[in-house]
Amino acid sequence: MVRVKSRYLLCEVNVSDRSRLLLLDDRAIAVAVKATVARIHGDYGAALCSIRFSVKYLNAHTGIVFLRFPKRCYKLLWSALPFITSVEARGQKIPCFLNCLHVGGTIRTCQKFLVRYNTQQLHRILPKCKNEEKQEVRKAILNCCLMGGNKKAFEVESESEEDEE
């Protein structure tokens, strides 16, 4: 038996009003992507898109989407993404665009990239924050992900950074 290979596109949905992200659902994203591929690449693109395309994951709070496509036609999808200008969800037309962050062979590689990407974004944004905001972010991070001894090491490290400032 030969394994059927897929490609996973990690995309970010960018909207002007972040509260409109909560209106999105995976079906609306799938319909918008299929319609755009059909519009750009015609019947051939629509046929390839209908074979094993699916939206594997959508986080409406952060706007992160995992799209799965067959390996042989992921470039068709990738080339059609810039032409998505709006998504129809719950009777409302949400103006947005999809920014492709990563193309991977498995969901796991996309998740690893997403962790690295979010870490980079956090390091980029934190220096611009005020001290109170930094403390709130650090507390939120500690409450979410660190357990046991690592939590104490992180607290000691953050206190030493405060002393240096």
XYZ file of N, CA, C and O in Angstrom:
660
model
N 0.838 -1.177 0.000
C 0.000 0.000 0.000
C 0.889 1.247 0.000
O 1.870 1.315 0.717
N 0.472 2.220 -0.735
C 1.184 3.486 -0.789
C 0.405 4.499 0.027
O -0.820 4.594 -0.075
N 1.118 5.234 0.817
C 0.496 6.249 1.658
C 0.110 7.453 0.805
O 0.859 7.874 -0.070
N -1.049 8.011 1.053
C -1.495 9.206 0.347
C -0.877 10.410 1.055
O -1.078 10.608 2.252
N -0.114 11.196 0.292
C 0.601 12.305 0.906
C -0.184 13.603 0.787
O -0.811 13.864 -0.234
N -0.107 14.381 1.832
C -0.802 15.659 1.885
C 0.172 16.758 2.255
O 1.267 16.503 2.761
N -0.236 17.964 2.026
C 0.486 19.149 2.478
C -0.464 19.946 3.360
O -1.673 20.009 3.121
N 0.104 20.538 4.375
C -0.666 21.350 5.303
C -0.176 22.787 5.217
O 1.018 23.040 5.332
N -1.104 23.696 4.983
C -0.765 25.108 4.933
C -1.219 25.750 6.232
O -2.385 25.634 6.617
N -0.289 26.399 6.903
C -0.592 27.141 8.120
C -0.824 28.582 7.697
O 0.084 29.234 7.191
N -2.036 29.050 7.876
C -2.399 30.392 7.429
C -2.908 31.221 8.608
O -3.420 30.691 9.587
N -2.770 32.513 8.433
C -3.258 33.466 9.422
C -4.328 34.316 8.751
O -4.096 34.863 7.676
N -5.502 34.393 9.359
C -6.580 35.217 8.824
C -6.404 36.620 9.388
O -6.409 36.809 10.608
N -6.235 37.596 8.514
C -6.047 38.984 8.934
C -7.313 39.779 8.644
O -7.770 39.826 7.499
N -7.869 40.377 9.677
C -9.049 41.230 9.551
C -8.748 42.565 10.219
O -7.896 42.654 11.104
N -9.463 43.603 9.797
C -9.240 44.914 10.400
C -9.843 45.002 11.797
O -9.292 45.632 12.687
N -10.981 44.342 12.006
C -11.646 44.336 13.315
C -11.518 42.934 13.916
O -12.144 41.988 13.442
N -10.689 42.791 14.946
C -10.390 41.475 15.533
C -11.637 40.786 16.104
O -11.678 39.571 16.203
N -12.649 41.540 16.483
C -13.857 40.921 17.043
C -14.627 40.135 15.975
O -15.383 39.225 16.298
N -14.415 40.445 14.707
C -15.112 39.737 13.621
C -14.532 38.342 13.397
O -15.158 37.514 12.751
N -13.343 38.078 13.941
C -12.752 36.742 13.830
C -13.636 35.684 14.480
O -13.675 34.540 14.043
N -14.332 36.062 15.540
C -15.165 35.110 16.270
C -16.346 34.620 15.443
O -16.948 33.596 15.769
N -16.676 35.324 14.362
C -17.773 34.903 13.496
C -17.367 33.782 12.546
O -18.218 33.106 11.983
N -16.064 33.593 12.353
C -15.580 32.611 11.385
C -15.789 31.181 11.869
O -15.698 30.900 13.062
N -16.058 30.298 10.921
C -16.075 28.870 11.209
C -15.370 28.149 10.064
O -15.099 28.736 9.016
N -15.049 26.885 10.287
C -14.240 26.157 9.303
C -14.967 25.983 7.972
O -14.346 26.003 6.913
N -16.287 25.851 8.006
C -17.036 25.706 6.763
C -16.950 26.969 5.908
O -16.828 26.891 4.681
N -17.012 28.128 6.532
C -16.940 29.389 5.795
C -15.568 29.560 5.135
O -15.484 30.010 3.986
N -14.522 29.183 5.845
C -13.171 29.260 5.273
C -13.055 28.297 4.097
O -12.520 28.652 3.033
N -13.568 27.081 4.250
C -13.492 26.084 3.179
C -14.237 26.563 1.935
O -13.726 26.428 0.809
N -15.410 27.129 2.111
C -16.189 27.619 0.971
C -15.451 28.753 0.269
O -15.390 28.797 -0.965
N -14.872 29.668 1.043
C -14.146 30.794 0.450
C -12.924 30.310 -0.334
O -12.657 30.794 -1.439
N -12.191 29.351 0.225
C -11.002 28.829 -0.452
C -11.394 28.100 -1.731
O -10.804 28.328 -2.800
N -12.408 27.240 -1.659
C -12.842 26.499 -2.846
C -13.333 27.442 -3.938
O -13.024 27.252 -5.119
N -14.094 28.458 -3.564
C -14.614 29.407 -4.548
C -13.479 30.188 -5.206
O -13.497 30.423 -6.421
N -12.485 30.564 -4.424
C -11.360 31.325 -4.973
C -10.515 30.460 -5.897
O -10.097 30.915 -6.964
N -10.263 29.220 -5.517
C -9.498 28.317 -6.382
C -10.254 28.092 -7.685
O -9.659 28.101 -8.768
N -11.567 27.922 -7.603
C -12.365 27.733 -8.815
C -12.343 28.986 -9.687
O -12.281 28.883 -10.918
N -12.386 30.158 -9.076
C -12.368 31.408 -9.827
C -11.026 31.631 -10.511
O -10.962 32.048 -11.664
N -9.938 31.322 -9.821
C -8.603 31.584 -10.352
C -8.160 30.488 -11.323
O -7.610 30.773 -12.385
N -8.388 29.223 -10.989
C -7.860 28.108 -11.781
C -8.933 27.343 -12.558
O -8.619 26.309 -13.162
N -10.176 27.776 -12.502
C -11.237 27.178 -13.309
C -11.681 25.815 -12.811
O -11.511 25.457 -11.640
N -12.236 25.044 -13.728
C -12.771 23.721 -13.393
C -11.680 22.761 -12.922
O -11.909 21.934 -12.041
N -10.514 22.880 -13.511
C -9.398 22.011 -13.113
C -9.045 22.244 -11.642
O -8.906 21.294 -10.866
N -8.915 23.496 -11.254
C -8.611 23.812 -9.865
C -9.719 23.393 -8.918
O -9.471 22.880 -7.829
N -10.963 23.598 -9.347
C -12.103 23.205 -8.503
C -12.137 21.695 -8.300
O -12.431 21.218 -7.200
N -11.826 20.938 -9.360
C -11.822 19.481 -9.247
C -10.716 19.002 -8.314
O -10.935 18.135 -7.464
N -9.517 19.569 -8.451
C -8.424 19.178 -7.562
C -8.712 19.573 -6.122
O -8.361 18.859 -5.185
N -9.345 20.715 -5.952
C -9.647 21.228 -4.608
C -10.701 20.375 -3.909
O -10.712 20.288 -2.694
N -11.573 19.744 -4.686
C -12.661 18.992 -4.060
C -12.246 17.590 -3.631
O -12.992 16.913 -2.931
N -11.053 17.126 -4.028
C -10.674 15.739 -3.761
C -10.440 15.482 -2.276
O -11.166 14.751 -1.642
N -9.415 16.033 -1.680
C -9.128 15.773 -0.270
C -8.849 17.053 0.497
O -8.109 17.060 1.472
N -9.437 18.139 0.086
C -9.251 19.407 0.776
C -10.076 19.426 2.055
O -11.221 18.983 2.072
N -9.488 19.937 3.119
C -10.250 20.140 4.350
C -9.580 21.197 5.211
O -8.379 21.440 5.105
N -10.382 21.825 6.022
C -9.875 22.742 7.039
C -9.722 21.900 8.288
O -10.697 21.456 8.880
N -8.481 21.631 8.682
C -8.220 20.739 9.810
C -8.365 21.442 11.158
O -8.688 20.807 12.156
N -8.095 22.742 11.182
C -8.107 23.448 12.463
C -8.367 24.924 12.202
O -7.835 25.500 11.255
N -9.194 25.528 13.011
C -9.434 26.968 12.962
C -9.547 27.475 14.382
O -10.366 26.979 15.155
N -8.700 28.420 14.734
C -8.795 29.081 16.027
C -9.351 30.468 15.768
O -8.660 31.331 15.235
N -10.611 30.678 16.120
C -11.279 31.938 15.832
C -10.743 33.088 16.688
O -10.913 34.244 16.335
N -10.072 32.787 17.790
C -9.532 33.847 18.643
C -8.228 34.410 18.085
O -7.978 35.607 18.169
N -7.397 33.528 17.537
C -6.105 33.982 17.011
C -6.092 34.115 15.494
O -5.200 34.736 14.942
N -7.063 33.510 14.818
C -7.115 33.578 13.368
C -6.170 32.609 12.678
O -5.789 32.818 11.534
N -5.796 31.533 13.345
C -4.896 30.534 12.766
C -5.724 29.424 12.123
O -6.671 28.924 12.711
N -5.323 29.029 10.890
C -6.041 28.010 10.132
C -5.037 27.007 9.572
O -3.991 27.392 9.060
N -5.358 25.715 9.706
C -4.606 24.649 9.038
C -5.458 24.141 7.876
O -6.584 23.687 8.080
N -4.911 24.197 6.665
C -5.586 23.687 5.485
C -4.847 22.454 4.988
O -3.623 22.479 4.882
N -5.587 21.395 4.658
C -4.961 20.191 4.134
C -5.325 20.011 2.665
O -6.490 20.136 2.292
N -4.310 19.732 1.853
C -4.479 19.510 0.423
C -3.648 18.326 -0.009
O -2.648 18.004 0.631
N -4.005 17.685 -1.131
C -3.118 16.662 -1.684
C -1.783 17.291 -2.090
O -1.737 18.447 -2.508
N -0.736 16.533 -1.963
C 0.602 17.045 -2.224
C 0.755 17.575 -3.646
O 1.413 18.582 -3.873
N 0.098 16.926 -4.600
C 0.294 17.297 -5.996
C -0.364 18.620 -6.376
O -0.044 19.188 -7.402
N -1.292 19.119 -5.557
C -1.988 20.346 -5.962
C -1.931 21.462 -4.913
O -2.683 22.417 -5.017
N -1.031 21.371 -3.947
C -1.007 22.422 -2.932
C -0.545 23.754 -3.498
O -0.927 24.816 -3.002
N 0.240 23.729 -4.572
C 0.699 24.993 -5.170
C -0.455 25.755 -5.809
O -0.445 26.988 -5.820
N -1.446 25.033 -6.305
C -2.641 25.689 -6.843
C -3.359 26.469 -5.745
O -3.759 27.607 -5.950
N -3.522 25.836 -4.608
C -4.165 26.517 -3.486
C -3.331 27.703 -3.030
O -3.845 28.795 -2.817
N -2.049 27.468 -2.888
C -1.144 28.501 -2.394
C -1.193 29.723 -3.294
O -1.189 30.856 -2.826
N -1.267 29.505 -4.597
C -1.293 30.633 -5.524
C -2.639 31.357 -5.510
O -2.721 32.511 -5.924
N -3.692 30.709 -5.042
C -5.010 31.340 -5.007
C -5.282 32.091 -3.706
O -6.183 32.927 -3.653
N -4.511 31.830 -2.658
C -4.769 32.466 -1.352
C -4.769 34.000 -1.381
O -5.601 34.611 -0.720
N -3.866 34.651 -2.109
C -3.894 36.124 -2.096
C -5.170 36.737 -2.674
O -5.453 37.906 -2.429
N -5.945 35.948 -3.412
C -7.149 36.468 -4.033
C -8.383 36.361 -3.140
O -9.467 36.770 -3.545
N -8.228 35.809 -1.955
C -9.340 35.770 -1.001
C -9.411 37.141 -0.334
O -8.490 37.570 0.352
N -10.518 37.841 -0.563
C -10.675 39.190 -0.014
C -11.742 39.258 1.066
O -11.768 40.207 1.837
N -12.623 38.256 1.098
C -13.661 38.245 2.131
C -14.162 36.821 2.332
O -14.011 35.962 1.468
N -14.760 36.607 3.491
C -15.332 35.309 3.842
C -16.761 35.550 4.283
O -17.032 36.435 5.100
N -17.679 34.763 3.739
C -19.095 34.858 4.100
C -19.357 33.914 5.265
O -19.245 32.690 5.125
N -19.670 34.459 6.441
C -19.902 33.641 7.628
C -21.113 34.169 8.388
O -21.190 35.362 8.691
N -22.035 33.272 8.666
C -23.241 33.595 9.439
C -24.007 34.775 8.853
O -24.470 35.663 9.577
N -24.099 34.800 7.533
C -24.858 35.845 6.859
C -24.136 37.184 6.766
O -24.723 38.153 6.293
N -22.906 37.252 7.212
C -22.147 38.502 7.148
C -20.914 38.308 6.285
O -20.281 37.255 6.322
N -20.596 39.328 5.518
C -19.399 39.290 4.688
C -18.265 39.942 5.480
O -18.329 41.124 5.804
N -17.248 39.154 5.801
C -16.135 39.628 6.619
C -14.949 39.905 5.702
O -14.386 38.975 5.121
N -14.558 41.176 5.529
C -13.386 41.458 4.700
C -12.107 40.996 5.407
O -11.862 41.353 6.563
N -11.331 40.167 4.722
C -10.120 39.616 5.313
C -9.210 39.104 4.216
O -9.590 39.067 3.046
N -8.004 38.728 4.603
C -7.110 38.032 3.690
C -6.336 36.994 4.470
O -6.184 37.091 5.679
N -5.883 35.960 3.745
C -5.146 34.871 4.369
C -3.665 35.021 4.067
O -3.283 35.187 2.910
N -2.876 34.969 5.102
C -1.424 35.058 4.987
C -0.855 33.673 5.280
O -1.019 33.164 6.383
N -0.199 33.071 4.291
C 0.370 31.735 4.478
C 1.684 31.862 5.245
O 2.616 32.511 4.795
N 1.753 31.241 6.415
C 2.938 31.314 7.263
C 3.905 30.166 7.023
O 5.116 30.342 7.122
N 3.362 28.972 6.717
C 4.221 27.791 6.627
C 3.525 26.707 5.808
O 2.299 26.582 5.850
N 4.314 25.948 5.077
C 3.819 24.768 4.367
C 4.560 23.574 4.932
O 5.798 23.562 4.960
N 3.824 22.574 5.398
C 4.457 21.409 6.009
C 3.862 20.112 5.519
O 2.761 20.076 4.968
N 4.591 19.034 5.733
C 4.148 17.716 5.333
C 3.243 17.055 6.360
O 2.498 16.135 6.022
N 3.311 17.515 7.616
C 2.459 16.964 8.666
C 1.913 18.100 9.520
O 2.460 19.211 9.524
N 0.867 17.799 10.242
C 0.312 18.803 11.154
C 1.325 19.111 12.248
O 1.453 20.247 12.700
N 2.060 18.094 12.659
C 3.037 18.273 13.737
C 4.105 19.302 13.377
O 4.473 20.139 14.203
N 4.617 19.275 12.143
C 5.623 20.271 11.746
C 5.015 21.670 11.723
O 5.684 22.638 12.089
N 3.763 21.759 11.330
C 3.091 23.063 11.340
C 2.904 23.565 12.774
O 3.058 24.756 13.047
N 2.586 22.652 13.690
C 2.432 23.046 15.088
C 3.758 23.519 15.674
O 3.806 24.514 16.408
N 4.848 22.823 15.348
C 6.163 23.243 15.831
C 6.515 24.620 15.297
O 7.041 25.469 16.029
N 6.231 24.847 14.021
C 6.492 26.161 13.453
C 5.650 27.223 14.147
O 6.127 28.322 14.423
N 4.388 26.905 14.432
C 3.495 27.861 15.076
C 4.003 28.257 16.459
O 3.930 29.422 16.847
N 4.550 27.305 17.196
C 5.126 27.609 18.516
C 6.308 28.563 18.353
O 6.421 29.563 19.075
N 7.193 28.268 17.404
C 8.334 29.160 17.156
C 7.877 30.547 16.700
O 8.404 31.562 17.149
N 6.886 30.580 15.829
C 6.363 31.852 15.309
C 5.756 32.692 16.430
O 6.023 33.888 16.539
N 4.955 32.065 17.290
C 4.343 32.791 18.409
C 5.397 33.283 19.391
O 5.271 34.374 19.953
N 6.455 32.495 19.601
C 7.544 32.924 20.482
C 8.242 34.143 19.902
O 8.527 35.109 20.632
N 8.502 34.133 18.600
C 9.132 35.280 17.950
C 8.248 36.515 18.050
O 8.732 37.624 18.314
N 6.938 36.344 17.847
C 6.017 37.475 17.952
C 5.994 38.035 19.369
O 5.956 39.247 19.567
N 6.057 37.156 20.358
C 6.066 37.586 21.745
C 7.332 38.378 22.058
O 7.274 39.431 22.701
N 8.482 37.879 21.582
C 9.740 38.598 21.797
C 9.766 39.926 21.054
O 10.422 40.872 21.496
N 9.055 40.009 19.953
C 9.002 41.254 19.192
C 8.106 42.285 19.882
O 8.395 43.478 19.902
N 7.034 41.820 20.491
C 6.058 42.727 21.086
C 6.423 43.129 22.512
O 6.183 44.261 22.928
N 7.011 42.222 23.298
C 7.292 42.503 24.718
C 8.156 43.741 24.962
O 7.868 44.483 25.900
N 9.204 44.011 24.183
C 9.985 45.228 24.469
C 9.188 46.520 24.334
O 9.533 47.528 24.944
N 8.113 46.492 23.589
C 7.284 47.685 23.402
C 6.285 47.880 24.534
O 5.673 48.940 24.632
N 6.137 46.877 25.388
C 5.159 46.935 26.477
C 5.715 47.702 27.667
O 6.918 47.765 27.884
N 4.799 48.233 28.471
C 5.174 48.873 29.724
C 5.437 47.789 30.764
O 5.094 46.631 30.569
N 6.044 48.158 31.891
C 6.395 47.177 32.921
C 5.185 46.424 33.452
O 5.258 45.218 33.684
N 4.055 47.133 33.655
C 2.861 46.466 34.173
C 2.349 45.434 33.167
O 1.936 44.335 33.536
N 2.368 45.815 31.897
C 1.900 44.893 30.861
C 2.811 43.673 30.772
O 2.345 42.553 30.593
N 4.126 43.880 30.917
C 5.064 42.764 30.890
C 4.779 41.792 32.023
O 4.798 40.567 31.832
N 4.509 42.320 33.205
C 4.217 41.462 34.351
C 2.945 40.657 34.121
O 2.892 39.473 34.455
N 1.918 41.288 33.545
C 0.677 40.571 33.264
C 0.909 39.450 32.259
O 0.387 38.344 32.415
N 1.702 39.723 31.229
C 1.995 38.707 30.216
C 2.785 37.564 30.835
O 2.500 36.386 30.596
N 3.775 37.878 31.651
C 4.574 36.829 32.299
C 3.721 35.954 33.207
O 3.860 34.730 33.229
N 2.816 36.573 33.986
C 1.930 35.798 34.855
C 1.020 34.890 34.027
O 0.795 33.737 34.390
N 0.504 35.410 32.913
C -0.365 34.605 32.054
C 0.395 33.425 31.473
O -0.120 32.304 31.416
N 1.638 33.661 31.073
C 2.455 32.577 30.520
C 2.745 31.539 31.590
O 2.663 30.336 31.346
N 3.075 31.982 32.797
C 3.354 31.042 33.885
C 2.126 30.206 34.227
O 2.237 29.008 34.478
N 0.969 30.826 34.234
C -0.260 30.097 34.564
C -0.636 29.089 33.481
O -1.267 28.085 33.765
N -0.239 29.360 32.245
C -0.645 28.494 31.132
C 0.238 27.283 30.951
O -0.247 26.187 30.723
N 1.564 27.477 30.986
C 2.401 26.418 30.420
C 3.473 25.842 31.337
O 3.945 24.751 31.066
N 3.888 26.512 32.347
C 5.017 26.003 33.120
C 4.559 25.325 34.399
O 3.658 25.777 35.072
N 5.229 24.236 34.726
C 4.894 23.473 35.920
C 6.147 23.263 36.772
O 7.249 23.172 36.243
N 5.939 23.151 38.048
C 6.998 22.733 38.967
C 8.242 23.594 38.973
O 8.192 24.800 39.086
N 9.416 22.939 38.844
C 10.705 23.601 38.952
C 10.943 24.626 37.866
O 11.602 25.632 38.093
N 10.424 24.392 36.691
C 10.621 25.348 35.614
C 9.968 26.686 35.928
O 10.451 27.725 35.544
N 8.850 26.647 36.643
C 8.147 27.870 37.001
C 9.020 28.737 37.907
O 9.138 29.936 37.701
N 9.681 28.121 38.881
C 10.547 28.869 39.780
C 11.744 29.445 39.036
O 12.142 30.576 39.264
N 12.306 28.680 38.110
C 13.446 29.158 37.327
C 13.036 30.344 36.469
O 13.784 31.326 36.342
N 11.824 30.313 35.908
C 11.343 31.411 35.081
C 11.127 32.655 35.932
O 11.441 33.758 35.519
N 10.579 32.472 37.151
C 10.354 33.615 38.034
C 11.670 34.266 38.417
O 11.799 35.491 38.437
N 12.693 33.460 38.730
C 14.003 33.994 39.089
C 14.596 34.748 37.903
O 15.149 35.840 38.057
N 14.454 34.196 36.712
C 14.987 34.843 35.511
C 14.282 36.171 35.253
O 14.914 37.174 34.934
N 12.956 36.211 35.413
C 12.225 37.458 35.161
C 12.562 38.516 36.205
O 12.623 39.694 35.900
N 12.804 38.093 37.471
C 13.200 39.047 38.493
C 14.585 39.617 38.193
O 14.826 40.811 38.395
N 15.503 38.801 37.694
C 16.847 39.305 37.360
C 16.767 40.269 36.191
O 17.524 41.245 36.150
N 15.858 40.051 35.246
C 15.691 40.982 34.134
C 15.157 42.309 34.626
O 15.544 43.366 34.138
N 14.251 42.273 35.618
C 13.699 43.511 36.168
C 14.784 44.300 36.873
O 14.838 45.533 36.807
N 15.687 43.609 37.592
C 16.755 44.291 38.302
C 17.698 44.990 37.334
O 18.227 46.054 37.633
N 17.930 44.374 36.167
C 18.817 44.970 35.177
C 18.235 46.247 34.591
O 18.942 47.142 34.216
N 16.899 46.332 34.498
C 16.237 47.511 33.917
C 16.256 48.602 34.938
O 16.633 49.566 35.087
